[in-house]
Coordinates of C-alpha atoms in Angstrom, one line a residue:
Chain W
A67 CA 82.9 -41.1 60.8
H68 CA 86.1 -40.5 59.0
H69 CA 89.1 -38.4 60.0
E70 CA 89.9 -35.6 57.6
S71 CA 93.6 -34.8 57.3
S72 CA 94.6 -32.0 59.8
D73 CA 95.9 -30.0 56.8
T74 CA 93.3 -27.4 55.7
R75 CA 94.2 -26.9 52.2
P76 CA 92.1 -29.3 50.0
A77 CA 94.0 -32.5 49.3
A78 CA 93.6 -34.3 46.0
P79 CA 91.1 -37.2 46.2
V80 CA 92.8 -40.5 46.9
L81 CA 89.7 -42.7 47.2
R82 CA 87.1 -42.9 44.5
L83 CA 83.9 -44.7 45.3
H84 CA 82.2 -45.7 42.0
F85 CA 78.6 -46.8 41.5
Y86 CA 77.0 -48.1 38.5
H87 CA 73.9 -45.9 38.6
S88 CA 73.2 -42.7 40.4
S89 CA 69.8 -41.2 41.3
Q90 CA 70.7 -37.9 39.5
G91 CA 69.4 -39.3 36.3
A92 CA 71.4 -38.1 33.3
A93 CA 74.7 -39.8 34.0
D94 CA 74.6 -43.7 34.1
T95 CA 77.6 -44.0 36.5
G96 CA 78.7 -41.8 39.3
T97 CA 81.6 -41.3 41.7
L98 CA 82.2 -40.0 45.2
S99 CA 85.7 -38.7 45.9
Y100 CA 87.5 -38.7 49.3
P101 CA 90.8 -36.9 50.4
P102 CA 93.4 -38.8 52.4
G103 CA 92.1 -40.2 55.8
D104 CA 90.7 -43.2 57.5
Y105 CA 87.4 -44.7 56.1
V106 CA 85.4 -47.4 57.4
A107 CA 83.8 -49.6 54.6
E108 CA 80.4 -49.5 56.2
E109 CA 80.3 -45.6 56.3
L110 CA 81.4 -45.5 52.6
C111 CA 78.6 -47.9 51.7
I112 CA 76.2 -45.6 53.5
D113 CA 77.4 -42.7 51.5
A114 CA 76.9 -44.6 48.4
A115 CA 73.6 -45.9 49.4
K116 CA 72.4 -42.3 49.9
A117 CA 73.6 -41.2 46.6
C118 CA 71.9 -44.0 44.9
C119 CA 68.5 -43.7 46.9
I120 CA 69.0 -47.1 48.5
S121 CA 67.2 -47.2 51.8
P122 CA 68.4 -48.8 55.1
L123 CA 66.3 -51.9 54.6
Y124 CA 68.1 -52.8 51.4
Y125 CA 71.6 -51.6 52.0
N126 CA 72.8 -54.8 53.5
L127 CA 72.5 -56.4 50.2
F128 CA 75.5 -54.2 49.2
S129 CA 79.2 -54.3 49.8
L130 CA 82.3 -52.7 48.5
F131 CA 84.3 -54.4 45.8
R132 CA 87.7 -53.8 44.3
E133 CA 88.1 -54.7 40.7
R134 CA 91.8 -54.7 40.5
D135 CA 92.0 -58.0 42.7
K136 CA 88.4 -58.9 42.6
L137 CA 88.2 -58.6 46.3
W138 CA 85.1 -57.8 48.5
F139 CA 85.6 -55.9 51.8
S140 CA 84.0 -56.6 55.0
P141 CA 81.9 -53.8 56.5
N142 CA 84.5 -53.1 59.4
H143 CA 87.3 -52.9 57.1
V144 CA 89.3 -49.6 57.6
F145 CA 90.9 -47.9 54.5
R146 CA 93.9 -46.0 55.8
L147 CA 94.9 -43.7 53.0
D148 CA 97.7 -41.2 52.9
E149 CA 98.5 -38.6 50.2
S150 CA 100.2 -41.1 48.1
A151 CA 97.4 -43.6 48.1
S152 CA 95.1 -44.4 45.3
E153 CA 92.0 -46.5 45.7
D154 CA 89.1 -47.3 43.4
L155 CA 86.2 -49.1 44.9
F156 CA 82.8 -50.2 43.6
F157 CA 79.6 -50.2 45.5
R158 CA 77.9 -53.5 44.5
I159 CA 75.1 -55.7 45.3
R160 CA 76.8 -58.8 46.8
Y161 CA 73.8 -60.7 48.3
Y162 CA 71.3 -61.9 45.7
F163 CA 68.2 -64.1 46.0
P164 CA 67.0 -65.9 43.0
G165 CA 63.2 -65.6 42.4
W166 CA 62.9 -62.3 44.1
Y167 CA 60.7 -61.1 41.1
S168 CA 58.2 -63.9 41.6
S169 CA 55.0 -63.9 43.5
G170 CA 54.2 -67.5 42.6
A171 CA 55.0 -70.8 44.5
S172 CA 58.8 -70.4 44.0
R173 CA 59.1 -66.9 45.3
A174 CA 61.6 -65.4 47.6
Y175 CA 60.3 -62.7 50.0
R176 CA 60.7 -60.7 53.2
Y177 CA 58.6 -61.9 56.1
G178 CA 55.7 -59.7 57.1
V179 CA 54.0 -58.9 60.4
K180 CA 51.4 -61.6 59.7
K181 CA 50.7 -64.1 56.9
G182 CA 49.7 -62.2 53.7
S183 CA 51.8 -59.2 54.4
E184 CA 55.1 -60.4 53.0
S185 CA 57.0 -58.0 50.9
P186 CA 59.5 -58.0 48.0
I187 CA 63.2 -58.3 48.7
L188 CA 64.0 -55.4 46.6
D189 CA 62.4 -52.2 45.5
D190 CA 62.6 -50.5 42.3
Y191 CA 65.7 -48.5 43.3
V192 CA 67.5 -51.6 44.1
M193 CA 66.3 -53.3 40.9
T194 CA 67.5 -50.3 38.8
Y195 CA 70.9 -50.6 40.5
L196 CA 71.1 -54.4 39.9
F197 CA 70.3 -53.8 36.3
S198 CA 73.0 -51.2 35.8
Q199 CA 75.4 -53.5 37.7
W200 CA 74.7 -56.8 35.8
R201 CA 74.5 -55.0 32.4
N202 CA 78.0 -53.8 33.1
D203 CA 79.2 -57.4 34.0
F204 CA 77.3 -58.8 31.0
V205 CA 78.5 -56.4 28.3
N206 CA 82.1 -56.0 29.5
G207 CA 82.6 -59.8 29.8
V208 CA 83.1 -59.7 33.6
V209 CA 81.1 -62.9 33.8
R210 CA 82.0 -65.5 31.0
I211 CA 78.8 -66.8 29.2
S212 CA 78.6 -70.0 27.5
N213 CA 78.8 -69.9 23.6
S214 CA 76.2 -72.5 23.0
H215 CA 73.5 -71.7 20.5
E216 CA 70.8 -71.5 23.2
S217 CA 73.0 -68.9 25.2
Q218 CA 73.6 -66.9 22.2
E219 CA 69.9 -66.6 21.3
E220 CA 69.5 -65.5 25.0
C221 CA 72.1 -62.9 24.7
L222 CA 70.5 -61.5 21.5
G223 CA 67.2 -61.4 23.2
M224 CA 68.7 -59.4 26.0
A225 CA 70.3 -57.1 23.4
V226 CA 66.8 -56.5 22.0
L227 CA 65.4 -55.6 25.5
D228 CA 68.5 -53.3 26.2
M229 CA 68.2 -51.4 22.9
T230 CA 64.5 -50.9 23.3
R231 CA 65.1 -49.8 26.9
T232 CA 67.8 -47.3 25.6
A233 CA 65.4 -46.0 22.9
K234 CA 62.7 -45.4 25.5
E235 CA 64.9 -43.6 28.0
R236 CA 66.2 -41.3 25.2
Q237 CA 62.8 -41.0 23.6
M238 CA 63.8 -42.3 20.4
S239 CA 62.7 -45.2 18.2
P240 CA 64.6 -48.5 18.6
L241 CA 65.4 -48.5 15.0
D242 CA 67.2 -45.0 15.4
I243 CA 69.3 -46.6 18.1
Y244 CA 69.9 -49.5 15.7
H245 CA 71.2 -47.2 13.1
N246 CA 73.3 -45.1 15.4
T247 CA 74.9 -47.9 17.5
S248 CA 76.1 -51.3 16.5
Y249 CA 73.8 -54.0 18.0
K250 CA 77.0 -55.9 18.9
S251 CA 77.8 -53.2 21.7
F252 CA 74.7 -54.7 23.6
L253 CA 76.3 -58.2 23.6
P254 CA 79.2 -59.7 25.7
K255 CA 82.6 -59.0 24.5
D256 CA 83.2 -62.6 23.8
M257 CA 80.2 -63.0 21.6
R258 CA 81.0 -59.8 19.8
N259 CA 84.4 -61.3 18.7
Q260 CA 82.7 -64.7 17.7
I261 CA 80.4 -62.8 15.4
Q262 CA 83.2 -60.9 14.1
D263 CA 85.0 -64.1 13.1
C264 CA 82.0 -65.3 11.1
N265 CA 82.0 -64.8 7.5
F266 CA 80.6 -61.8 5.8
L267 CA 77.3 -63.5 4.7
T268 CA 76.6 -65.0 8.2
R269 CA 77.3 -61.7 9.9
K270 CA 74.9 -60.0 7.5
R271 CA 72.2 -62.6 8.2
I272 CA 72.6 -62.2 12.0
R273 CA 72.4 -58.5 11.7
F274 CA 69.3 -58.7 9.3
R275 CA 67.4 -61.0 11.8
F276 CA 68.2 -58.8 14.6
K277 CA 67.1 -55.7 12.9
R278 CA 63.8 -57.4 11.8
F279 CA 63.1 -58.5 15.3
I280 CA 63.9 -55.0 16.7
Q281 CA 61.4 -53.6 14.4
Q282 CA 58.7 -56.1 15.3
F283 CA 59.6 -55.7 19.0
S284 CA 59.1 -52.0 18.9
Q285 CA 55.4 -52.7 18.3
C286 CA 55.2 -54.1 21.9
R287 CA 53.4 -52.3 24.7
T288 CA 56.0 -52.1 27.4
T289 CA 57.8 -49.9 30.0
V290 CA 61.5 -49.4 30.9
R291 CA 60.9 -51.1 34.2
D292 CA 59.6 -54.3 32.7
L293 CA 62.4 -54.3 30.1
K294 CA 64.8 -54.1 32.9
L295 CA 63.0 -56.8 34.9
K296 CA 63.0 -59.2 31.9
Y297 CA 66.7 -58.5 31.4
L298 CA 67.5 -59.5 35.0
I299 CA 65.3 -62.6 34.9
S300 CA 67.2 -63.7 31.7
I301 CA 70.6 -63.0 33.4
E302 CA 69.6 -65.2 36.5
S303 CA 68.7 -68.1 34.2
L304 CA 71.7 -67.6 31.9
E305 CA 74.5 -67.8 34.3
K306 CA 74.8 -68.6 38.1
T307 CA 78.2 -66.9 38.2
F308 CA 76.5 -63.4 38.5
Y309 CA 75.4 -64.4 41.9
T310 CA 77.7 -67.1 43.1
E311 CA 81.1 -66.5 44.7
T312 CA 84.0 -69.1 44.5
F313 CA 87.1 -69.3 46.7
Q314 CA 90.1 -71.6 46.3
V315 CA 90.9 -73.3 49.5
R316 CA 92.9 -76.1 51.0
E317 CA 91.1 -78.7 53.3
P318 CA 93.3 -80.7 55.7
A319 CA 91.7 -84.1 54.6
S320 CA 90.8 -83.5 50.9
G321 CA 93.6 -81.1 49.7
Q322 CA 92.6 -78.3 47.1
L323 CA 89.0 -77.5 47.0
I324 CA 86.7 -74.9 45.3
I325 CA 84.1 -73.3 47.7
L326 CA 81.0 -71.9 46.2
V327 CA 78.7 -69.8 48.1
A328 CA 75.1 -68.7 47.0
A329 CA 71.9 -67.7 48.7
D330 CA 69.9 -70.7 47.8
T331 CA 72.6 -73.5 48.1
G332 CA 74.5 -72.2 51.0
I333 CA 78.2 -73.3 51.1
Q334 CA 79.1 -76.0 48.6
W335 CA 82.4 -77.4 47.5
C336 CA 83.9 -79.4 44.5
R337 CA 87.3 -80.7 43.5
E338 CA 89.2 -78.3 41.4
K339 CA 89.1 -80.3 38.2
L340 CA 85.2 -80.7 38.4
K341 CA 84.3 -77.1 38.8
D342 CA 82.4 -77.0 35.5
S343 CA 79.9 -79.9 36.3
D344 CA 77.0 -79.0 38.5
E345 CA 76.4 -82.7 39.6
E346 CA 79.6 -83.0 41.5
L347 CA 78.8 -80.1 44.0
Q348 CA 78.5 -81.2 47.6
T349 CA 76.8 -79.1 50.2
L350 CA 79.2 -78.2 53.2
C351 CA 76.4 -76.5 55.1
D352 CA 73.6 -74.0 54.9
F353 CA 73.8 -70.6 56.5
H354 CA 71.5 -71.4 59.4
D355 CA 73.8 -74.4 60.3
V356 CA 76.6 -72.1 61.3
T357 CA 77.1 -71.0 64.8
D358 CA 80.3 -69.1 64.5
I359 CA 83.4 -68.5 62.3
S360 CA 86.9 -67.8 63.5
I361 CA 90.0 -66.9 61.6
K362 CA 93.4 -67.6 62.7
Q363 CA 96.9 -67.6 61.2
A364 CA 97.7 -71.1 59.6
C365 CA 100.9 -72.0 61.3
K366 CA 103.0 -73.2 58.6
E367 CA 106.6 -72.5 57.5
G368 CA 106.8 -70.4 54.4
A369 CA 103.1 -69.8 54.2
T370 CA 102.6 -67.1 56.8
E371 CA 100.1 -65.3 54.5
S372 CA 97.5 -68.1 54.6
R373 CA 94.7 -68.1 57.2
L374 CA 92.7 -71.0 58.7
V375 CA 89.0 -70.3 58.9
T376 CA 87.0 -72.5 61.2
I377 CA 83.3 -72.9 60.7
N378 CA 81.6 -74.3 63.8
K379 CA 78.3 -75.8 63.1
Q380 CA 75.1 -76.6 65.0
D381 CA 75.7 -80.2 65.0
G382 CA 78.9 -79.7 67.1
K383 CA 81.1 -80.5 64.1
N384 CA 83.4 -78.0 62.5
L385 CA 85.1 -77.3 59.1
E386 CA 88.5 -76.1 58.7
L387 CA 89.4 -74.3 55.4
E388 CA 92.7 -72.8 54.6
F389 CA 92.6 -69.5 52.6
P390 CA 95.6 -68.2 50.7
S391 CA 95.4 -64.8 52.3
L392 CA 93.8 -62.8 55.2
F393 CA 91.8 -60.7 52.7
E394 CA 90.2 -63.8 51.1
A395 CA 89.5 -65.3 54.5
L396 CA 87.8 -62.2 55.6
S397 CA 85.9 -61.8 52.3
F398 CA 84.5 -65.4 52.8
A399 CA 83.6 -64.8 56.4
S400 CA 81.8 -61.6 55.6
L401 CA 79.9 -63.3 52.8
V402 CA 78.6 -66.1 54.9
D403 CA 77.9 -63.6 57.8
G404 CA 75.9 -61.4 55.6
Y405 CA 73.8 -64.3 54.3
Y406 CA 73.4 -65.4 57.8
R407 CA 71.8 -62.0 58.8
L408 CA 69.6 -62.0 55.8
T409 CA 68.3 -65.5 56.1
T410 CA 68.6 -66.6 59.8
D411 CA 69.1 -63.8 62.4
A412 CA 69.2 -60.1 61.6
H413 CA 70.6 -59.2 64.8
H414 CA 73.6 -61.5 65.2
Y415 CA 77.1 -61.9 63.7
L416 CA 79.0 -65.1 63.3
C417 CA 82.4 -63.7 63.1
K418 CA 83.9 -60.8 65.2
E419 CA 86.6 -60.1 62.6
V420 CA 84.1 -59.0 60.0
A421 CA 81.2 -57.7 62.2
P422 CA 79.6 -54.5 61.0
P423 CA 80.4 -51.7 63.4
R424 CA 76.8 -50.3 63.4
L425 CA 75.5 -53.8 64.2
V426 CA 78.0 -54.3 67.0
E427 CA 76.7 -50.8 68.4
A428 CA 73.1 -51.9 67.9
I429 CA 73.5 -55.2 69.6
S430 CA 75.1 -53.4 72.7
C431 CA 71.9 -51.3 73.3
H432 CA 69.4 -54.0 72.1
C433 CA 68.6 -51.8 69.0
Y434 CA 66.6 -53.3 66.2
G435 CA 67.6 -52.9 62.6
P436 CA 65.4 -50.9 60.3
I437 CA 62.1 -52.7 61.1
S438 CA 58.9 -51.0 60.0
M439 CA 56.8 -49.2 62.5
E440 CA 54.0 -51.8 62.0
F441 CA 56.6 -54.5 63.2
A442 CA 57.6 -52.5 66.3
V443 CA 53.9 -52.0 67.2
S444 CA 53.0 -55.7 66.7
R445 CA 56.0 -56.7 68.9
L446 CA 54.9 -54.3 71.8
Q447 CA 51.6 -55.8 71.4
K448 CA 52.9 -59.3 71.8
C449 CA 54.6 -58.1 75.1
G450 CA 51.3 -56.9 76.4
D451 CA 51.7 -53.1 75.9
K452 CA 53.1 -52.8 79.4
R453 CA 53.8 -49.3 80.7
G454 CA 57.4 -48.4 80.4
L455 CA 58.2 -50.9 77.7
Y456 CA 60.0 -49.5 74.6
I457 CA 61.6 -50.7 71.3
L458 CA 64.7 -49.0 70.0
R459 CA 65.0 -49.3 66.3
C460 CA 66.9 -47.8 63.3
S461 CA 64.8 -45.7 61.0
P462 CA 63.8 -47.6 57.8
K463 CA 64.3 -44.4 55.9
D464 CA 67.1 -42.5 57.3
F465 CA 70.6 -43.8 58.1
N466 CA 71.2 -41.3 60.8
K467 CA 67.9 -41.6 62.6
Y468 CA 66.6 -44.0 65.2
F469 CA 63.3 -44.3 67.0
L470 CA 62.1 -45.2 70.5
T471 CA 58.7 -46.6 70.1
F472 CA 56.5 -47.3 73.1
P473 CA 52.7 -47.7 74.1
V474 CA 50.9 -45.1 75.9
E475 CA 47.4 -45.3 77.5
V476 CA 45.1 -42.6 76.0
F477 CA 41.7 -42.9 77.8
D478 CA 40.9 -46.6 77.3
T479 CA 43.0 -47.4 74.3
V480 CA 46.7 -47.8 73.6
D481 CA 48.5 -45.4 71.4
Y482 CA 52.1 -45.6 70.1
K483 CA 54.7 -42.8 70.2
H484 CA 57.8 -42.8 68.2
C485 CA 60.5 -40.5 69.5
Q486 CA 63.3 -39.6 67.3
I487 CA 67.0 -39.9 68.0
T488 CA 69.4 -38.2 65.5
R489 CA 73.1 -39.2 64.9
S490 CA 75.0 -36.1 63.9
A491 CA 77.8 -36.2 61.3
A492 CA 80.3 -36.0 64.2
G493 CA 78.6 -39.3 65.7
E494 CA 76.7 -37.7 68.5
F495 CA 73.4 -38.7 69.5
N496 CA 70.4 -36.4 70.5
L497 CA 66.9 -37.4 71.4
S498 CA 64.7 -34.9 69.7
G499 CA 63.1 -32.4 72.1
T500 CA 66.0 -32.9 74.6
K501 CA 69.0 -30.6 75.0
R502 CA 71.9 -33.0 75.7
N503 CA 74.1 -34.9 73.2
F504 CA 75.7 -38.3 73.8
S505 CA 78.6 -40.1 72.3
S506 CA 76.8 -43.4 72.2
L507 CA 73.3 -44.6 72.1
Q508 CA 73.8 -46.6 75.2
E509 CA 74.8 -43.4 77.2
L510 CA 71.7 -41.5 75.9
L511 CA 69.5 -44.4 76.9
S512 CA 71.0 -45.0 80.5
C513 CA 70.5 -41.2 81.0
Y514 CA 66.9 -40.9 79.9
Q515 CA 65.8 -44.1 81.4
K516 CA 66.0 -42.5 84.8
E517 CA 64.1 -39.5 83.7
T518 CA 60.4 -38.8 83.4
V519 CA 59.4 -37.5 80.0
R520 CA 56.4 -36.0 78.6
S521 CA 54.7 -36.2 75.1
D522 CA 51.5 -34.4 74.1
G523 CA 50.6 -34.1 77.7
I524 CA 51.3 -37.8 78.6
V525 CA 53.9 -38.5 81.4
F526 CA 55.9 -41.6 81.1
Q527 CA 59.3 -43.4 81.5
F528 CA 61.4 -45.6 79.3
S529 CA 62.0 -48.3 81.8
K530 CA 62.2 -51.5 80.0
C531 CA 63.6 -52.4 76.6
C532 CA 62.0 -54.9 74.4
P533 CA 65.0 -56.4 72.7
P534 CA 65.2 -58.2 69.4
Q535 CA 64.7 -61.9 69.7
S536 CA 66.9 -64.5 68.4
K537 CA 66.0 -65.5 64.8
E538 CA 62.9 -63.4 65.0
K539 CA 61.0 -63.0 61.7
S540 CA 60.6 -59.5 60.4
C541 CA 61.0 -57.7 57.2
L542 CA 64.7 -57.8 57.8
L543 CA 64.6 -61.5 57.1
I544 CA 64.3 -63.2 53.7
C545 CA 62.6 -66.5 53.0
R546 CA 64.5 -68.0 50.1
S547 CA 62.7 -69.4 47.0
N548 CA 63.6 -73.0 47.8
K549 CA 63.5 -73.0 51.6
G550 CA 59.8 -72.0 52.2
S551 CA 58.7 -75.3 53.8
E552 CA 62.1 -76.1 55.6
V553 CA 62.3 -73.0 57.8
P554 CA 60.0 -73.5 61.0
L555 CA 57.8 -70.6 61.7
S556 CA 58.7 -68.0 64.3
L557 CA 58.3 -68.9 67.9
S558 CA 57.3 -65.5 68.9
Chain J
S30 CA 74.3 -90.0 -1.5
M31 CA 78.0 -89.0 -1.4
L32 CA 77.1 -86.0 -3.4
L33 CA 74.1 -85.2 -1.4
S34 CA 76.0 -85.2 2.0
H35 CA 78.7 -83.0 0.2
H36 CA 76.0 -80.7 -0.8
R37 CA 74.6 -80.5 2.8
F38 CA 78.1 -79.9 4.1
L39 CA 78.5 -77.0 1.7
I40 CA 75.1 -75.5 2.7
K41 CA 76.1 -75.7 6.3
K42 CA 79.4 -74.0 5.6
L43 CA 77.8 -71.2 3.7
W44 CA 74.4 -71.1 5.3
P45 CA 74.9 -72.1 9.0
A46 CA 72.3 -72.0 11.5
I47 CA 72.4 -68.6 13.3
P48 CA 71.2 -67.5 16.6
I49 CA 68.2 -65.3 16.4
P50 CA 66.4 -63.3 19.2
D51 CA 62.9 -64.2 18.2
S52 CA 63.0 -67.6 19.9
K53 CA 63.3 -66.0 23.4
F54 CA 59.9 -64.2 22.9
Q55 CA 57.7 -67.2 22.1
D56 CA 53.9 -66.3 22.1
L57 CA 54.6 -62.7 22.7
F58 CA 52.9 -61.6 19.5
T59 CA 50.8 -64.6 18.7
V60 CA 49.2 -65.2 22.2
Y61 CA 49.6 -62.0 24.0
G62 CA 49.2 -59.6 21.2
G63 CA 52.4 -57.6 22.1
D64 CA 51.5 -57.0 25.7
F65 CA 54.9 -57.4 27.2
K66 CA 53.8 -57.1 30.8
E67 CA 51.2 -59.7 30.5
W68 CA 53.5 -62.1 28.7
L69 CA 56.1 -61.5 31.2
G70 CA 53.9 -62.3 34.1
Q71 CA 52.7 -65.5 32.4
T72 CA 56.2 -66.8 31.5
S73 CA 58.0 -65.9 34.7
G74 CA 55.5 -67.5 37.2
S75 CA 53.6 -64.4 38.2
L76 CA 55.3 -61.3 39.4
W77 CA 54.9 -59.0 42.4
V78 CA 52.3 -56.5 41.5
T79 CA 53.1 -53.8 44.0
S80 CA 56.9 -53.5 43.6
P81 CA 58.1 -51.1 46.3
F82 CA 58.0 -52.1 50.0
I83 CA 55.5 -49.3 51.2
L84 CA 56.8 -47.7 54.3
S85 CA 54.3 -45.8 56.5
E86 CA 55.2 -42.2 57.1
E87 CA 57.1 -41.9 60.4
C88 CA 55.8 -38.9 62.3
P89 CA 58.0 -38.4 65.4
S90 CA 56.3 -37.5 68.5
P91 CA 57.2 -34.4 70.4
L92 CA 59.2 -35.0 73.7
E93 CA 60.1 -33.0 76.8
V94 CA 62.3 -34.2 79.6
L95 CA 60.6 -32.9 82.8
S96 CA 64.0 -32.4 84.6
E97 CA 65.3 -30.3 81.7
L98 CA 62.3 -28.2 81.9
N99 CA 62.8 -27.4 85.6
L100 CA 66.4 -26.5 85.1
C101 CA 66.3 -24.3 82.1
P102 CA 63.8 -21.5 81.2
P103 CA 61.8 -22.4 78.2
L104 CA 63.4 -21.2 75.0
S105 CA 61.5 -18.7 72.9
S106 CA 60.7 -20.2 69.6

């Protein structure tokens, strides 16, 4: 999907795509390097997802982030990089759902084919990635942590978990790690400095109590996975900033505002001076209240950089927010758009300026996202398993595969076939078993819809597509921990 | 009493309350006998038992397009 430079000699990499954790084990961080060329953010994300074992079902929780200016890129952003360019991007989890680890009353989950078949929002690969990302943010002080006594004890508790985890991974005893590495290196930068500022006796007391507890904790029966899980649960309760994004905007009527966006609370705002008090947060709207978002230049002398974002809502009203730059406006729009797809409608975008290219392509040929085989079969059953009916869907395992799923009658029962379509590196589509390649899914379908095909001796046609329904509940959609009762059940 | 409060002040200065990690692991050793998983499940409102979303194996079906078969001789495999 990217254009290599026409020059054949190997160019020096100008784009480095970093991740916090790689599947290759040994190294804790990894990097992919790219020569000069044009790169679509979505394709870079897919490259990183493959390198980190993130499957298509979970990859829409991730986005690209630039640390330099703390900017998130929309999936359709194109990086145009010549020989003199230098770009460092991070593959990060952007969309986070509190309570994802719980199976109790306040759980957040992915919808199942039927009641009782709900599934977790993340798998272990995503959890491991989230751990590496948040650990980085925690230790390096990317997110400020309160210095209350309560928070400091939580941080020390997390350091115990982390030191024990490190010991298990290196097959050493936690006490060995304690002797080799200062316990302070497991704490946030700010807290390290605070401890450093204490007098000698206090420092010694803190160190002694930590050592004594690490010794006691090493008697615990536990696993690396559970230690990571507890670490993440602690971070979630410690500081919302880990999963809340804020934007500074101007609103025509109210002046300067801070906008906060998070999965459970939707879009909220507060006045600039009140940003530290929770009670003053007002809800602007939830994701499912939004019908579309548009971005246009704010017409103002001397402020050509700023952009006006209009959020149109279900109730017919709209909100106008002025962002200081186009990039911030796009970042905000892609955040709301991404949450909308995860909570409300997996096959729809709110803002064409930030729409993921692969989603636009999928919508044009009524292709489902990476739903499971069970869901595809259940959908066909609901449509009466009619002859010629088919579902086109992305593979839940492989970013470059699609399936055509359709019912066939075998004697008196209905069986389901799954024919595979492969997308080549050059972007060409081929239906397995056929000889022609097509430049789009749409062309491939319109060709074979006119043909008679045969599979295992059964002759049939793909005549009628069964498209995704608006707001259809599937494993692509997440029920948030606090919204379980509010969301009406699927109409299908 | 002047002396006593001065005494307390000195103690607080020399021996201030320090943060300790123990308080975040209440009951882990006393009630749960060091079983971290059990303790974690009980204190975090029960956790997912099966963690990964289990995907059934996708086995693509073979396919032939009849018109292509008529046009081209079958390829030897």
